[in-house]
CSV table of C-alpha atoms (C1' of nucleotides) in Angstrom, one decimal:
chain,number,residue,atom,x,y,z
A,130,MET,CA,31.8,56.7,6.8
A,131,LEU,CA,30.0,55.6,9.9
A,132,LYS,CA,30.3,59.0,11.4
A,133,LEU,CA,27.7,60.7,13.5
A,134,SER,CA,26.4,64.0,12.0
A,135,LYS,CA,27.4,67.3,13.6
A,136,LYS,CA,23.7,67.8,14.3
A,137,VAL,CA,23.7,64.7,16.6
A,138,GLU,CA,26.9,65.8,18.3
A,139,TYR,CA,25.4,69.2,18.9
A,140,GLY,CA,22.2,67.7,20.2
A,141,LEU,CA,24.1,65.5,22.6
A,142,ILE,CA,26.2,68.4,23.9
A,143,ALA,CA,23.1,70.5,24.4
A,144,MET,CA,21.3,67.7,26.2
A,145,ARG,CA,24.2,67.1,28.4
A,146,HIS,CA,24.6,70.8,29.1
A,147,ILE,CA,21.0,71.2,30.2
A,148,ALA,CA,21.3,68.2,32.4
A,149,SER,CA,24.5,69.5,33.9
A,150,VAL,CA,22.9,72.7,35.1
A,151,ASN,CA,20.3,70.8,36.9
A,152,ASN,CA,17.7,71.3,34.2
A,153,GLN,CA,17.6,75.0,34.6
A,154,ILE,CA,16.4,76.9,31.6
A,155,SER,CA,19.2,77.2,28.9
A,156,THR,CA,19.2,79.3,25.8
A,157,VAL,CA,20.6,78.7,22.3
A,158,LYS,CA,22.8,81.7,22.7
A,159,GLU,CA,24.3,80.5,26.0
A,160,ILE,CA,25.0,76.9,24.7
A,161,SER,CA,26.3,78.0,21.3
A,162,GLU,CA,28.7,80.4,22.8
A,163,ARG,CA,29.9,78.1,25.5
A,164,TYR,CA,30.7,75.3,23.1
A,165,SER,CA,31.5,77.3,19.9
A,166,ILE,CA,28.5,75.9,18.0
A,167,PRO,CA,27.0,77.9,15.1
A,168,SER,CA,23.9,79.3,16.7
A,169,ASP,CA,21.6,78.9,13.7
A,170,VAL,CA,22.5,75.3,13.4
A,171,LEU,CA,22.0,74.6,17.1
A,172,ALA,CA,18.7,76.4,17.0
A,173,LYS,CA,17.4,74.0,14.4
A,174,VAL,CA,18.6,71.0,16.4
A,175,MET,CA,16.9,72.3,19.5
A,176,GLN,CA,13.7,72.7,17.5
A,177,LYS,CA,13.9,69.1,16.4
A,178,LEU,CA,14.6,67.9,19.9
A,179,THR,CA,11.5,69.9,20.9
A,180,ARG,CA,9.3,68.3,18.3
A,181,GLY,CA,10.7,65.0,19.3
A,182,LYS,CA,9.6,65.7,22.9
A,183,LEU,CA,13.0,65.3,24.4
A,184,ILE,CA,13.1,68.9,25.6
A,185,LEU,CA,10.5,71.5,26.4
A,186,SER,CA,10.7,74.9,24.8
A,187,HIS,CA,9.9,78.1,26.6
A,188,GLN,CA,9.2,80.9,24.1
A,189,GLY,CA,9.6,84.6,24.5
A,190,ALA,CA,12.1,86.7,26.5
A,191,MET,CA,13.6,84.8,29.4
A,192,GLY,CA,12.7,81.7,27.5
A,193,GLY,CA,14.9,78.7,26.5
A,194,TYR,CA,14.9,74.9,26.9
A,195,THR,CA,14.7,72.3,29.7
A,196,LEU,CA,14.7,68.5,29.5
A,197,ALA,CA,11.3,66.9,29.0
A,198,ARG,CA,12.2,64.0,31.3
A,199,GLY,CA,15.0,62.8,33.5
A,200,ALA,CA,18.5,62.5,31.9
A,201,HIS,CA,18.6,58.9,32.9
A,202,ASP,CA,15.6,58.3,30.8
A,203,ILE,CA,16.9,59.7,27.5
A,204,SER,CA,19.3,57.6,25.5
A,205,VAL,CA,21.8,58.5,22.8
A,206,MET,CA,19.5,56.5,20.5
A,207,ASP,CA,16.6,58.8,21.3
A,208,VAL,CA,18.7,61.8,20.4
A,209,ILE,CA,19.8,60.2,17.1
A,210,GLY,CA,16.4,59.2,16.2
A,211,VAL,CA,14.9,62.6,16.8
A,212,VAL,CA,17.6,64.7,15.3
A,213,GLU,CA,17.9,62.6,12.2
A,214,GLY,CA,14.3,62.3,11.1
A,215,THR,CA,15.0,58.8,9.9
A,216,GLN,CA,16.2,55.9,12.0
A,217,VAL,CA,19.7,54.7,11.9
A,218,GLY,CA,20.3,52.5,8.8
A,219,ILE,CA,23.7,51.2,8.0
A,220,ALA,CA,22.5,50.4,4.5
A,221,GLN,CA,19.7,51.4,2.2
A,222,CYS,CA,17.9,48.2,2.9
A,223,PHE,CA,17.0,49.5,6.3
A,224,ALA,CA,15.8,52.9,5.1
A,225,GLU,CA,12.3,53.8,4.0
A,226,THR,CA,13.0,53.0,0.4
A,227,PRO,CA,15.0,49.7,0.4
A,228,GLU,CA,14.4,49.3,-3.4
A,229,ASN,CA,16.6,52.3,-4.0
A,230,CYS,CA,19.6,50.1,-3.4
A,231,SER,CA,21.2,49.3,-6.7
A,232,ILE,CA,21.8,45.7,-5.8
A,233,TYR,CA,18.8,45.0,-3.6
A,234,SER,CA,17.5,41.8,-5.3
A,235,ASN,CA,20.9,40.2,-5.6
A,236,CYS,CA,22.2,41.2,-2.2
A,237,THR,CA,23.4,38.4,0.0
A,238,ILE,CA,24.3,40.4,3.1
A,239,LYS,CA,21.0,41.9,4.1
A,240,HIS,CA,20.4,39.6,6.9
A,241,PRO,CA,23.8,39.7,8.5
A,242,LEU,CA,23.8,43.5,8.2
A,243,GLY,CA,20.4,43.5,9.9
A,244,LYS,CA,21.9,41.7,12.8
A,245,ILE,CA,24.8,44.2,13.0
A,246,GLN,CA,22.3,47.0,12.8
A,247,HIS,CA,20.4,45.6,15.7
A,248,ASN,CA,23.5,45.4,17.8
A,249,LEU,CA,24.5,48.9,17.0
A,250,GLU,CA,21.1,50.2,18.1
A,251,GLN,CA,21.6,48.4,21.4
A,252,VAL,CA,24.9,50.2,21.9
A,253,PHE,CA,23.3,53.5,21.3
A,254,ALA,CA,20.2,52.7,23.3
A,255,SER,CA,22.2,51.6,26.4
A,256,MET,CA,24.0,54.9,26.9
A,257,LYS,CA,21.9,57.5,28.6
A,258,VAL,CA,22.3,61.3,28.6
A,259,SER,CA,23.0,61.0,32.4
A,260,GLU,CA,26.1,59.0,31.6
A,261,ILE,CA,27.5,61.6,29.4
A,262,VAL,CA,29.9,63.2,31.8
B,86,MET,CA,24.6,59.1,8.6
B,87,LEU,CA,26.1,56.0,10.1
B,88,LYS,CA,25.9,54.3,6.8
B,89,LEU,CA,28.4,51.8,5.5
B,90,SER,CA,29.9,52.8,2.1
B,91,LYS,CA,29.1,50.9,-1.0
B,92,LYS,CA,32.7,49.9,-1.2
B,93,VAL,CA,32.4,48.1,2.1
B,94,GLU,CA,29.2,46.5,1.0
B,95,TYR,CA,30.8,45.3,-2.2
B,96,GLY,CA,33.8,44.0,-0.3
B,97,LEU,CA,31.6,42.0,2.1
B,98,ILE,CA,29.6,40.6,-0.8
B,99,ALA,CA,32.7,39.6,-2.6
B,100,MET,CA,34.3,38.0,0.5
B,101,ARG,CA,31.2,36.1,1.2
B,102,HIS,CA,31.0,34.9,-2.4
B,103,ILE,CA,34.5,33.6,-2.5
B,104,ALA,CA,33.9,31.8,0.8
B,105,SER,CA,30.6,30.4,-0.5
B,106,VAL,CA,32.3,28.7,-3.5
B,107,ASN,CA,34.7,27.0,-1.1
B,108,ASN,CA,37.5,29.4,-1.8
B,109,GLN,CA,37.8,28.5,-5.4
B,110,ILE,CA,39.2,31.2,-7.6
B,111,SER,CA,36.7,33.9,-8.4
B,112,THR,CA,37.0,36.8,-10.9
B,113,VAL,CA,35.8,40.4,-10.8
B,114,LYS,CA,33.8,39.8,-13.9
B,115,GLU,CA,32.0,36.8,-12.3
B,116,ILE,CA,31.2,38.6,-9.1
B,117,SER,CA,30.2,41.9,-10.6
B,118,GLU,CA,27.8,40.2,-13.0
B,119,ARG,CA,26.4,37.9,-10.4
B,120,TYR,CA,25.6,40.8,-8.0
B,121,SER,CA,25.1,43.7,-10.4
B,122,ILE,CA,28.1,45.6,-9.1
B,123,PRO,CA,29.9,48.0,-11.4
B,124,SER,CA,33.0,46.1,-12.3
B,125,ASP,CA,35.5,48.9,-12.2
B,126,VAL,CA,34.4,49.8,-8.6
B,127,LEU,CA,34.6,46.2,-7.5
B,128,ALA,CA,38.0,45.9,-9.1
B,129,LYS,CA,39.4,48.7,-6.9
B,130,VAL,CA,37.8,47.2,-3.8
B,131,MET,CA,39.4,43.8,-4.6
B,132,GLN,CA,42.8,45.5,-5.0
B,133,LYS,CA,42.4,47.1,-1.6
B,134,LEU,CA,41.4,43.8,-0.1
B,135,THR,CA,44.5,42.3,-1.7
B,136,ARG,CA,46.8,45.0,-0.3
B,137,GLY,CA,45.2,44.5,3.0
B,138,LYS,CA,46.1,40.8,2.8
B,139,LEU,CA,42.5,39.6,3.2
B,140,ILE,CA,42.5,37.9,-0.2
B,141,LEU,CA,45.2,36.6,-2.6
B,142,SER,CA,45.3,37.8,-6.2
B,143,HIS,CA,46.2,35.5,-9.0
B,144,GLN,CA,47.2,37.6,-12.0
B,145,GLY,CA,47.0,36.7,-15.7
B,146,ALA,CA,44.6,34.6,-17.6
B,147,MET,CA,42.7,32.2,-15.5
B,148,GLY,CA,43.5,34.4,-12.6
B,149,GLY,CA,41.3,35.9,-9.9
B,150,TYR,CA,41.0,35.9,-6.2
B,151,THR,CA,40.9,33.6,-3.2
B,152,LEU,CA,40.7,34.2,0.5
B,153,ALA,CA,44.0,34.7,2.3
B,154,ARG,CA,42.8,32.9,5.4
B,155,GLY,CA,39.7,31.0,6.7
B,156,ALA,CA,36.4,32.8,6.5
B,157,HIS,CA,36.0,32.3,10.3
B,158,ASP,CA,39.2,34.2,10.8
B,159,ILE,CA,38.1,37.4,8.9
B,160,SER,CA,35.8,39.8,10.6
B,161,VAL,CA,33.6,42.5,9.2
B,162,MET,CA,35.8,44.9,11.0
B,163,ASP,CA,38.8,43.7,9.0
B,164,VAL,CA,37.0,44.4,5.8
B,165,ILE,CA,36.0,47.8,6.9
B,166,GLY,CA,39.5,48.7,8.1
B,167,VAL,CA,41.1,47.6,4.8
B,168,VAL,CA,38.6,49.0,2.4
B,169,GLU,CA,38.4,52.3,4.1
B,170,GLY,CA,42.0,53.2,4.5
B,171,THR,CA,41.1,54.8,7.8
B,172,GLN,CA,39.7,53.2,10.9
B,173,VAL,CA,36.1,53.6,11.9
B,174,GLY,CA,35.6,56.9,13.7
B,175,ILE,CA,32.2,58.1,14.7
B,176,ALA,CA,33.5,61.6,15.2
B,177,GLN,CA,36.6,63.6,14.2
B,178,CYS,CA,38.2,63.2,17.5
B,179,PHE,CA,38.9,59.6,16.7
B,180,ALA,CA,40.3,60.3,13.3
B,181,GLU,CA,43.9,61.1,12.4
B,182,THR,CA,43.4,64.8,12.9
B,183,PRO,CA,41.3,65.4,16.0
B,184,GLU,CA,42.1,69.1,16.0
B,185,ASN,CA,40.1,69.5,12.8
B,186,CYS,CA,37.0,69.3,14.8
B,187,SER,CA,35.5,72.8,15.0
B,188,ILE,CA,34.6,72.3,18.7
B,189,TYR,CA,37.4,70.1,19.9
B,190,SER,CA,38.6,72.1,22.9
B,191,ASN,CA,35.1,72.8,24.2
B,192,CYS,CA,33.7,69.3,23.5
B,193,THR,CA,32.2,67.6,26.5
B,194,ILE,CA,31.2,64.3,24.8
B,195,LYS,CA,34.6,63.0,23.7
B,196,HIS,CA,34.8,60.4,26.4
B,197,PRO,CA,31.4,59.0,26.2
B,198,LEU,CA,31.7,58.8,22.4
B,199,GLY,CA,34.9,57.0,22.8
B,200,LYS,CA,33.1,54.3,24.8
B,201,ILE,CA,30.4,54.0,22.2
B,202,GLN,CA,33.1,53.8,19.5
B,203,HIS,CA,34.7,51.0,21.3
B,204,ASN,CA,31.5,49.1,21.6
B,205,LEU,CA,30.7,49.6,17.9
B,206,GLU,CA,34.1,48.2,17.0
B,207,GLN,CA,33.3,45.1,19.0
B,208,VAL,CA,30.1,44.6,17.2
B,209,PHE,CA,31.9,44.7,13.8
B,210,ALA,CA,34.7,42.6,15.1
B,211,SER,CA,32.5,39.9,16.4
B,212,MET,CA,30.9,39.1,13.1
B,213,LYS,CA,33.0,36.9,10.8
B,214,VAL,CA,32.8,36.4,7.1
B,215,SER,CA,31.8,32.8,7.8
B,216,GLU,CA,28.7,34.0,9.5
B,217,ILE,CA,27.5,36.0,6.6
B,218,VAL,CA,25.1,33.6,5.2
C,722,DA,C1',2.0,99.8,24.5
C,723,DT,C1',6.4,99.0,23.0
C,724,DG,C1',10.9,97.1,22.5
C,725,DA,C1',14.1,93.5,23.4
C,726,DA,C1',15.0,88.7,23.9
C,727,DA,C1',14.0,84.5,22.8
C,728,DT,C1',12.1,80.4,19.8
C,729,DA,C1',10.2,78.8,14.9
C,730,DG,C1',11.2,77.7,10.5
C,731,DG,C1',11.9,78.2,5.4
C,732,DA,C1',15.3,79.1,1.5
C,733,DC,C1',19.6,78.9,-0.1
C,734,DC,C1',24.6,77.8,-1.0
C,735,DC,C1',29.1,75.7,-0.4
C,736,DC,C1',32.0,72.0,-0.3
C,737,DA,C1',33.8,67.5,0.9
C,738,DT,C1',32.9,62.9,0.2
C,739,DT,C1',31.1,59.1,-2.3
C,740,DA,C1',30.2,56.6,-6.4
C,741,DG,C1',31.2,55.7,-10.7
C,742,DT,C1',33.7,56.0,-15.5
C,743,DC,C1',37.6,55.9,-18.6
C,744,DG,C1',42.0,54.8,-20.2
C,745,DT,C1',46.2,52.3,-20.0
C,746,DA,C1',49.7,49.1,-18.3
C,747,DT,C1',51.0,44.6,-16.7
C,748,DT,C1',50.9,39.7,-15.9
C,749,DT,C1',50.2,34.9,-17.3
C,750,DA,C1',47.9,30.7,-19.2
C,751,DA,C1',46.9,28.5,-23.4
D,1293,DT,C1',51.3,35.7,-29.5
D,1294,DT,C1',46.9,36.5,-28.1
D,1295,DA,C1',43.3,36.7,-24.8
D,1296,DA,C1',41.9,37.0,-20.1
D,1297,DA,C1',42.7,38.6,-16.1
D,1298,DT,C1',44.6,42.1,-12.3
D,1299,DA,C1',46.8,47.0,-11.3
D,1300,DC,C1',46.1,51.7,-10.9
D,1301,DG,C1',45.8,56.6,-11.8
D,1302,DA,C1',42.9,60.5,-13.5
D,1303,DC,C1',38.7,62.3,-14.1
D,1304,DT,C1',33.5,63.4,-13.6
D,1305,DA,C1',29.0,63.3,-11.5
D,1306,DA,C1',25.9,63.0,-7.7
D,1307,DT,C1',24.7,63.3,-3.0
D,1308,DG,C1',24.4,65.0,1.6
D,1309,DG,C1',26.3,67.5,5.4
D,1310,DG,C1',27.0,71.8,7.3
D,1311,DG,C1',26.4,76.5,7.4
D,1312,DT,C1',24.3,81.3,6.5
D,1313,DC,C1',20.6,84.5,5.9
D,1314,DC,C1',16.1,86.2,6.5
D,1315,DT,C1',11.6,86.7,8.5
D,1316,DA,C1',7.9,85.6,11.7
D,1317,DT,C1',6.2,84.7,16.2
D,1318,DT,C1',6.0,84.7,21.2
D,1319,DT,C1',6.5,86.7,25.7
D,1320,DC,C1',8.8,89.2,29.5
D,1321,DA,C1',10.0,93.8,31.3
D,1322,DT,C1',9.8,98.6,31.4
DNA sequence: ATGAAATAGGACCCCATTAGTCGTATTTAA
DNA sequence: TTAAATACGACTAATGGGGTCCTATTTCAT
């Protein structure tokens, strides 16, 4: 409950890694071996980060990834949002299909949860990749 | 990802309900019908809240539950902590068995995640049952 | 030109956790 | 003594997270 997914963890580790080598090109192989991350899983995460424009991919031999912008300009929230297609939602009522919640119409805690949700987002948004040391 | 469990939602709804009827005795039947919550599930949640000393149980006919202290003195964090036996941990490294994490020794984001974890706890701790309107 | 090294991405499976159900025992007011 | 309530363990079903496998595509280097 309330746990980050491995995908997000891997994404953060990878982003930090690239930043830590001064944004020199880094490969999935290199990162997955360095941090003991299953390479197939990491590969998919990198592809999502690419589609989300947080990193740039360089295809072909000698290829790899670099950051798309400065590490101070990418937040943990950005990574979460891109890696998980959906935005953070601590309850169904903040997901795409609120009606799917079994108690939606009778629920009395939607508004306070919304406030909590907002505060959580701020926590994630305030930490930047550059601060992950 | 990062979602509260139904148990926690049910617990919050129940706590709020009891507070909203001025702490008069409330039954599982009453609450489960009012909010369309499966009564067996709610019953177990109430038992956990009782064991966690957030509410008082009154057994036997005409029994039910009341709050154990003022609604201003019970936080969302309290409810989460009691309903989920374990504390909130956004990653394995903050659970009872950190070593279970597949990348523990090579992980570079333990410290920053710890900081985020702390901030999240503050968000949950700062909202009280009395504020759930 | 060709082969090797890299990203791109779909299909599939395993398993742990969550959510819910069922059955039974116990307590207590009327 | 009965009915209404809590207490609680055992079981099942559903969901999602995490991981593996396979193939295609791109591009550098020889």
